[in-house]
Amino acid sequence: MTLSRVSLVTGAGSGIGRAIAIALSHAGYQVALVGRRESLLHETAGMLAGASLVHTADIGDAAKARAAVQACVAKLGRLDVLVHNAGLGQVASIPQTSDELLETMYRVNTFAPAWMTREAWGTFASQHVATGVGGCVITISSMASIDPFPGFFAYAGSKAAASIMAASVAKEGAAIGVRAFALAPGAVETPMLRAAFDEAMISREQTLEPGRVAEIVMACVRGEHDALNGRNIPVLPEAFKGWYREFQASHGLVDAL
């Protein structure tokens, strides 16, 4: 019997999350689309090749983050791929970083992936016992977690914390067939990027398209990058790979994809 594979993507209403959801659906996955804006989630659902579930939630709330995973498993029957894509980014210098901004940034960017991974763990374990099939957890991090811009004090810290969780998930997940990856894209052409940086600051030639990130996600899901299981992996435009090789050599970092 062929298993009907199921994925959950947070921040699925636009940008990288939408591209990942579309890629997963074309690969045969049912997709649970999670985000705060229902209308955009329904737009994404209309672009998918197969079945989907729209679940509106602010995953910066622990109970709502856990409930999103519960709804996916209850309504779609299982969970094979969990993609932590939802993110909050706001440029603020250290003196401008309020307690409220810090808490909100970490709740969305760090705590939500932790809450949702923990909630999914029992499902991954029981599926592995029943079928031998493991899970895959992918966190969309940021190059800010490796080399942050000024003003990314809260954002870079929250993304770095989420990224290192991939190492823990990979190590503990080995016993139940769970693999984990953090992807650290450079600038991606999304509304969130343009809310912080105009084209005079970061030109389109210096950005990645969301579809490129989705391609790397799918390669990780298929097992093509298992040598990097548990790592925080830079994903860069060609124009920046030369710079990164120099940066990498002085910091002992993995290759960019």
Tab-separated table of C-alpha atoms in Angstrom:
chain	number	residue	atom	x	y	z
A	1	MET	CA	0.000	0.000	0.000
A	2	THR	CA	1.322	3.435	-0.939
A	3	LEU	CA	1.272	5.910	1.919
A	4	SER	CA	-0.422	9.247	1.355
A	5	ARG	CA	2.341	11.603	2.440
A	6	VAL	CA	1.485	14.713	4.443
A	7	SER	CA	3.380	17.951	4.993
A	8	LEU	CA	2.798	21.052	7.093
A	9	VAL	CA	4.156	24.451	6.056
A	10	THR	CA	3.960	27.522	8.274
A	11	GLY	CA	3.859	30.968	6.727
A	12	ALA	CA	2.307	29.335	3.676
A	13	GLY	CA	0.308	32.345	2.511
A	14	SER	CA	3.054	33.992	0.470
A	15	GLY	CA	6.707	34.091	-0.490
A	16	ILE	CA	8.936	31.165	0.424
A	17	GLY	CA	6.175	29.287	2.247
A	18	ARG	CA	3.872	29.417	-0.756
A	19	ALA	CA	6.646	28.200	-3.068
A	20	ILE	CA	7.452	25.313	-0.729
A	21	ALA	CA	3.783	24.326	-0.430
A	22	ILE	CA	3.414	24.265	-4.219
A	23	ALA	CA	6.578	22.182	-4.612
A	24	LEU	CA	5.428	19.673	-1.997
A	25	SER	CA	2.007	19.356	-3.595
A	26	HIS	CA	3.538	18.668	-7.014
A	27	ALA	CA	5.654	15.971	-5.370
A	28	GLY	CA	2.485	14.223	-4.199
A	29	TYR	CA	2.171	15.545	-0.660
A	30	GLN	CA	-1.027	16.680	0.955
A	31	VAL	CA	-0.224	20.044	2.495
A	32	ALA	CA	-1.462	21.657	5.690
A	33	LEU	CA	-1.161	25.400	5.101
A	34	VAL	CA	-0.659	27.359	8.323
A	35	GLY	CA	-0.554	31.125	8.713
A	36	ARG	CA	-2.253	34.180	10.135
A	37	ARG	CA	-4.027	35.418	6.993
A	38	GLU	CA	-6.783	33.064	5.878
A	39	SER	CA	-7.386	34.720	2.518
A	40	LEU	CA	-3.766	34.266	1.471
A	41	LEU	CA	-3.764	30.641	2.621
A	42	HIS	CA	-6.796	29.997	0.421
A	43	GLU	CA	-4.967	31.646	-2.494
A	44	THR	CA	-2.096	29.232	-1.961
A	45	ALA	CA	-4.504	26.295	-1.697
A	46	GLY	CA	-5.856	27.207	-5.127
A	47	MET	CA	-2.368	26.825	-6.602
A	48	LEU	CA	-1.732	23.330	-5.292
A	49	ALA	CA	-1.821	20.127	-7.293
A	50	GLY	CA	-3.547	18.059	-4.616
A	51	ALA	CA	-5.392	18.047	-1.318
A	52	SER	CA	-4.700	20.649	1.323
A	53	LEU	CA	-5.844	21.890	4.691
A	54	VAL	CA	-6.087	25.590	5.535
A	55	HIS	CA	-5.440	26.290	9.199
A	56	THR	CA	-5.349	29.876	10.418
A	57	ALA	CA	-3.221	30.432	13.499
A	58	ASP	CA	-0.814	32.817	15.156
A	59	ILE	CA	1.901	30.304	15.973
A	60	GLY	CA	3.586	32.777	18.290
A	61	ASP	CA	1.028	31.441	20.772
A	62	ALA	CA	2.105	28.060	22.170
A	63	ALA	CA	-1.363	26.536	22.305
A	64	LYS	CA	-2.149	27.616	18.743
A	65	ALA	CA	1.181	26.318	17.450
A	66	ARG	CA	0.519	22.905	18.984
A	67	ALA	CA	-3.078	22.939	17.752
A	68	ALA	CA	-1.894	23.453	14.157
A	69	VAL	CA	0.068	20.195	14.310
A	70	GLN	CA	-2.824	18.421	15.995
A	71	ALA	CA	-5.254	19.608	13.301
A	72	CYS	CA	-2.956	18.400	10.538
A	73	VAL	CA	-2.652	14.909	11.998
A	74	ALA	CA	-6.342	14.689	12.889
A	75	LYS	CA	-7.601	15.787	9.469
A	76	LEU	CA	-4.917	14.462	7.101
A	77	GLY	CA	-4.034	11.329	9.056
A	78	ARG	CA	-0.273	11.660	9.532
A	79	LEU	CA	2.710	14.010	9.202
A	80	ASP	CA	5.858	13.341	7.196
A	81	VAL	CA	7.406	16.751	6.526
A	82	LEU	CA	7.275	19.706	8.899
A	83	VAL	CA	8.496	23.016	7.438
A	84	HIS	CA	9.088	25.895	9.835
A	85	ASN	CA	8.951	28.824	7.445
A	86	ALA	CA	6.910	31.497	9.226
A	87	GLY	CA	9.135	34.316	10.358
A	88	LEU	CA	9.019	37.811	11.741
A	89	GLY	CA	11.723	40.239	10.675
A	90	GLN	CA	12.112	43.823	11.807
A	91	VAL	CA	15.226	45.940	11.564
A	92	ALA	CA	16.008	47.561	14.925
A	93	SER	CA	19.253	48.645	16.495
A	94	ILE	CA	20.122	47.270	19.913
A	95	PRO	CA	18.908	50.428	21.740
A	96	GLN	CA	15.681	50.336	19.695
A	97	THR	CA	14.959	46.694	20.543
A	98	SER	CA	12.124	46.730	23.049
A	99	ASP	CA	11.168	43.897	25.374
A	100	GLU	CA	7.997	43.441	23.339
A	101	LEU	CA	9.904	43.166	20.044
A	102	LEU	CA	12.340	40.644	21.513
A	103	GLU	CA	9.570	38.484	22.898
A	104	THR	CA	7.482	38.598	19.729
A	105	MET	CA	10.469	37.852	17.481
A	106	TYR	CA	11.571	34.866	19.543
A	107	ARG	CA	8.042	33.526	19.920
A	108	VAL	CA	7.510	33.380	16.148
A	109	ASN	CA	11.020	32.596	14.943
A	110	THR	CA	12.283	30.301	17.708
A	111	PHE	CA	9.625	29.100	20.117
A	112	ALA	CA	7.047	28.211	17.446
A	113	PRO	CA	9.374	25.754	15.669
A	114	ALA	CA	10.252	24.245	19.048
A	115	TRP	CA	6.618	23.920	20.122
A	116	MET	CA	5.565	22.402	16.811
A	117	THR	CA	8.494	19.975	16.569
A	118	ARG	CA	7.820	18.753	20.087
A	119	GLU	CA	4.128	18.289	19.252
A	120	ALA	CA	4.965	16.357	16.071
A	121	TRP	CA	7.488	14.088	17.792
A	122	GLY	CA	5.017	11.492	19.001
A	123	THR	CA	3.509	11.233	15.521
A	124	PHE	CA	6.927	10.786	13.929
A	125	ALA	CA	7.799	8.095	16.485
A	126	SER	CA	4.560	6.126	16.121
A	127	GLN	CA	4.731	6.253	12.322
A	128	HIS	CA	8.296	4.965	12.408
A	129	VAL	CA	7.288	2.049	14.634
A	130	ALA	CA	4.299	1.233	12.438
A	131	THR	CA	5.830	1.637	8.984
A	132	GLY	CA	9.552	2.285	9.318
A	133	VAL	CA	9.031	5.653	7.627
A	134	GLY	CA	10.718	8.599	9.314
A	135	GLY	CA	10.005	12.314	9.165
A	136	CYS	CA	11.793	15.404	7.945
A	137	VAL	CA	11.912	18.745	9.763
A	138	ILE	CA	13.110	21.779	7.838
A	139	THR	CA	13.625	25.224	9.320
A	140	ILE	CA	13.901	28.225	7.021
A	141	SER	CA	16.545	30.249	8.784
A	142	SER	CA	18.516	33.155	7.332
A	143	MET	CA	22.068	34.157	6.468
A	144	ALA	CA	21.525	36.599	9.324
A	145	SER	CA	22.030	33.601	11.622
A	146	ILE	CA	25.591	33.353	10.248
A	147	ASP	CA	26.558	36.925	9.296
A	148	PRO	CA	23.916	39.439	10.418
A	149	PHE	CA	23.363	42.937	9.113
A	150	PRO	CA	23.458	45.735	11.693
A	151	GLY	CA	19.937	46.065	13.046
A	152	PHE	CA	19.353	42.302	13.114
A	153	PHE	CA	20.119	41.872	16.817
A	154	ALA	CA	16.774	40.208	17.632
A	155	TYR	CA	16.138	38.666	14.226
A	156	ALA	CA	19.582	37.078	13.860
A	157	GLY	CA	19.559	35.752	17.408
A	158	SER	CA	16.120	34.197	17.050
A	159	LYS	CA	17.008	32.589	13.722
A	160	ALA	CA	20.328	31.290	15.025
A	161	ALA	CA	18.550	29.669	17.962
A	162	ALA	CA	16.057	28.001	15.626
A	163	SER	CA	18.872	26.850	13.351
A	164	ILE	CA	20.835	25.039	16.041
A	165	MET	CA	17.719	23.090	16.981
A	166	ALA	CA	18.154	21.222	13.685
A	167	ALA	CA	21.269	19.601	15.158
A	168	SER	CA	19.347	18.431	18.218
A	169	VAL	CA	16.455	17.154	16.121
A	170	ALA	CA	18.813	15.243	13.828
A	171	LYS	CA	20.676	13.635	16.725
A	172	GLU	CA	17.627	12.659	18.771
A	173	GLY	CA	15.644	11.866	15.642
A	174	ALA	CA	18.103	9.280	14.346
A	175	ALA	CA	16.451	6.626	16.506
A	176	ILE	CA	13.063	7.224	14.868
A	177	GLY	CA	14.169	8.076	11.335
A	178	VAL	CA	13.772	11.844	11.639
A	179	ARG	CA	16.118	14.061	9.624
A	180	ALA	CA	16.438	17.816	10.115
A	181	PHE	CA	17.897	20.710	8.168
A	182	ALA	CA	18.112	24.456	8.637
A	183	LEU	CA	18.385	26.455	5.415
A	184	ALA	CA	19.940	29.914	5.639
A	185	PRO	CA	19.042	31.833	2.488
A	186	GLY	CA	20.552	35.152	1.590
A	187	ALA	CA	18.100	37.860	0.583
A	188	VAL	CA	14.947	36.342	-0.948
A	189	GLU	CA	12.600	38.375	-3.117
A	190	THR	CA	9.600	38.480	-0.780
A	191	PRO	CA	7.296	41.117	0.712
A	192	MET	CA	9.114	40.716	4.059
A	193	LEU	CA	12.444	41.599	2.427
A	194	ARG	CA	11.033	44.657	0.688
A	195	ALA	CA	9.395	45.869	3.888
A	196	ALA	CA	12.912	46.267	5.288
A	197	PHE	CA	15.118	46.927	2.236
A	198	ASP	CA	14.306	48.718	-1.021
A	199	GLU	CA	16.046	47.944	-4.315
A	200	ALA	CA	18.538	50.745	-3.785
A	201	MET	CA	19.804	48.826	-0.753
A	202	ILE	CA	19.463	45.277	-2.117
A	203	SER	CA	18.969	44.945	-5.867
A	204	ARG	CA	16.947	42.143	-7.436
A	205	GLU	CA	20.188	40.773	-8.882
A	206	GLN	CA	21.367	40.167	-5.311
A	207	THR	CA	18.310	38.167	-4.308
A	208	LEU	CA	17.047	34.620	-4.639
A	209	GLU	CA	13.603	33.715	-5.926
A	210	PRO	CA	11.420	31.801	-3.441
A	211	GLY	CA	11.327	28.880	-5.855
A	212	ARG	CA	15.072	28.364	-5.453
A	213	VAL	CA	14.634	27.863	-1.708
A	214	ALA	CA	11.766	25.466	-2.416
A	215	GLU	CA	14.059	23.450	-4.715
A	216	ILE	CA	16.575	23.004	-1.889
A	217	VAL	CA	13.802	22.041	0.526
A	218	MET	CA	12.630	19.325	-1.839
A	219	ALA	CA	16.178	18.054	-2.330
A	220	CYS	CA	16.501	17.747	1.463
A	221	VAL	CA	13.156	15.957	1.684
A	222	ARG	CA	14.247	13.495	-1.017
A	223	GLY	CA	17.464	12.734	0.860
A	224	GLU	CA	19.871	14.375	-1.557
A	225	HIS	CA	21.592	16.397	1.196
A	226	ASP	CA	21.617	13.840	3.996
A	227	ALA	CA	25.340	14.437	4.463
A	228	LEU	CA	24.276	17.806	5.893
A	229	ASN	CA	21.614	16.393	8.209
A	230	GLY	CA	21.476	18.621	11.297
A	231	ARG	CA	23.405	21.497	9.751
A	232	ASN	CA	22.567	25.153	9.059
A	233	ILE	CA	23.075	25.357	5.291
A	234	PRO	CA	23.648	28.658	3.447
A	235	VAL	CA	21.628	29.113	0.250
A	236	LEU	CA	23.032	31.962	-1.831
A	237	PRO	CA	22.764	33.592	-5.243
A	238	GLU	CA	25.690	32.809	-7.542
A	239	ALA	CA	26.952	36.392	-7.156
A	240	PHE	CA	27.673	35.818	-3.463
A	241	LYS	CA	29.232	32.365	-3.536
A	242	GLY	CA	32.738	33.719	-4.075
A	243	TRP	CA	32.383	35.985	-1.055
A	244	TYR	CA	31.019	33.114	0.980
A	245	ARG	CA	33.943	30.835	0.138
A	246	GLU	CA	36.280	33.411	1.668
A	247	PHE	CA	33.988	33.896	4.664
A	248	GLN	CA	33.664	30.132	5.051
A	249	ALA	CA	37.406	29.573	5.050
A	250	SER	CA	37.865	31.914	7.989
A	251	HIS	CA	34.856	30.621	9.942
A	252	GLY	CA	34.878	26.847	9.275
A	253	LEU	CA	31.416	26.786	7.692
A	254	VAL	CA	29.739	24.322	5.323
A	255	ASP	CA	29.402	24.883	1.588
A	256	ALA	CA	26.587	26.991	0.209
A	257	LEU	CA	24.019	25.350	-2.060
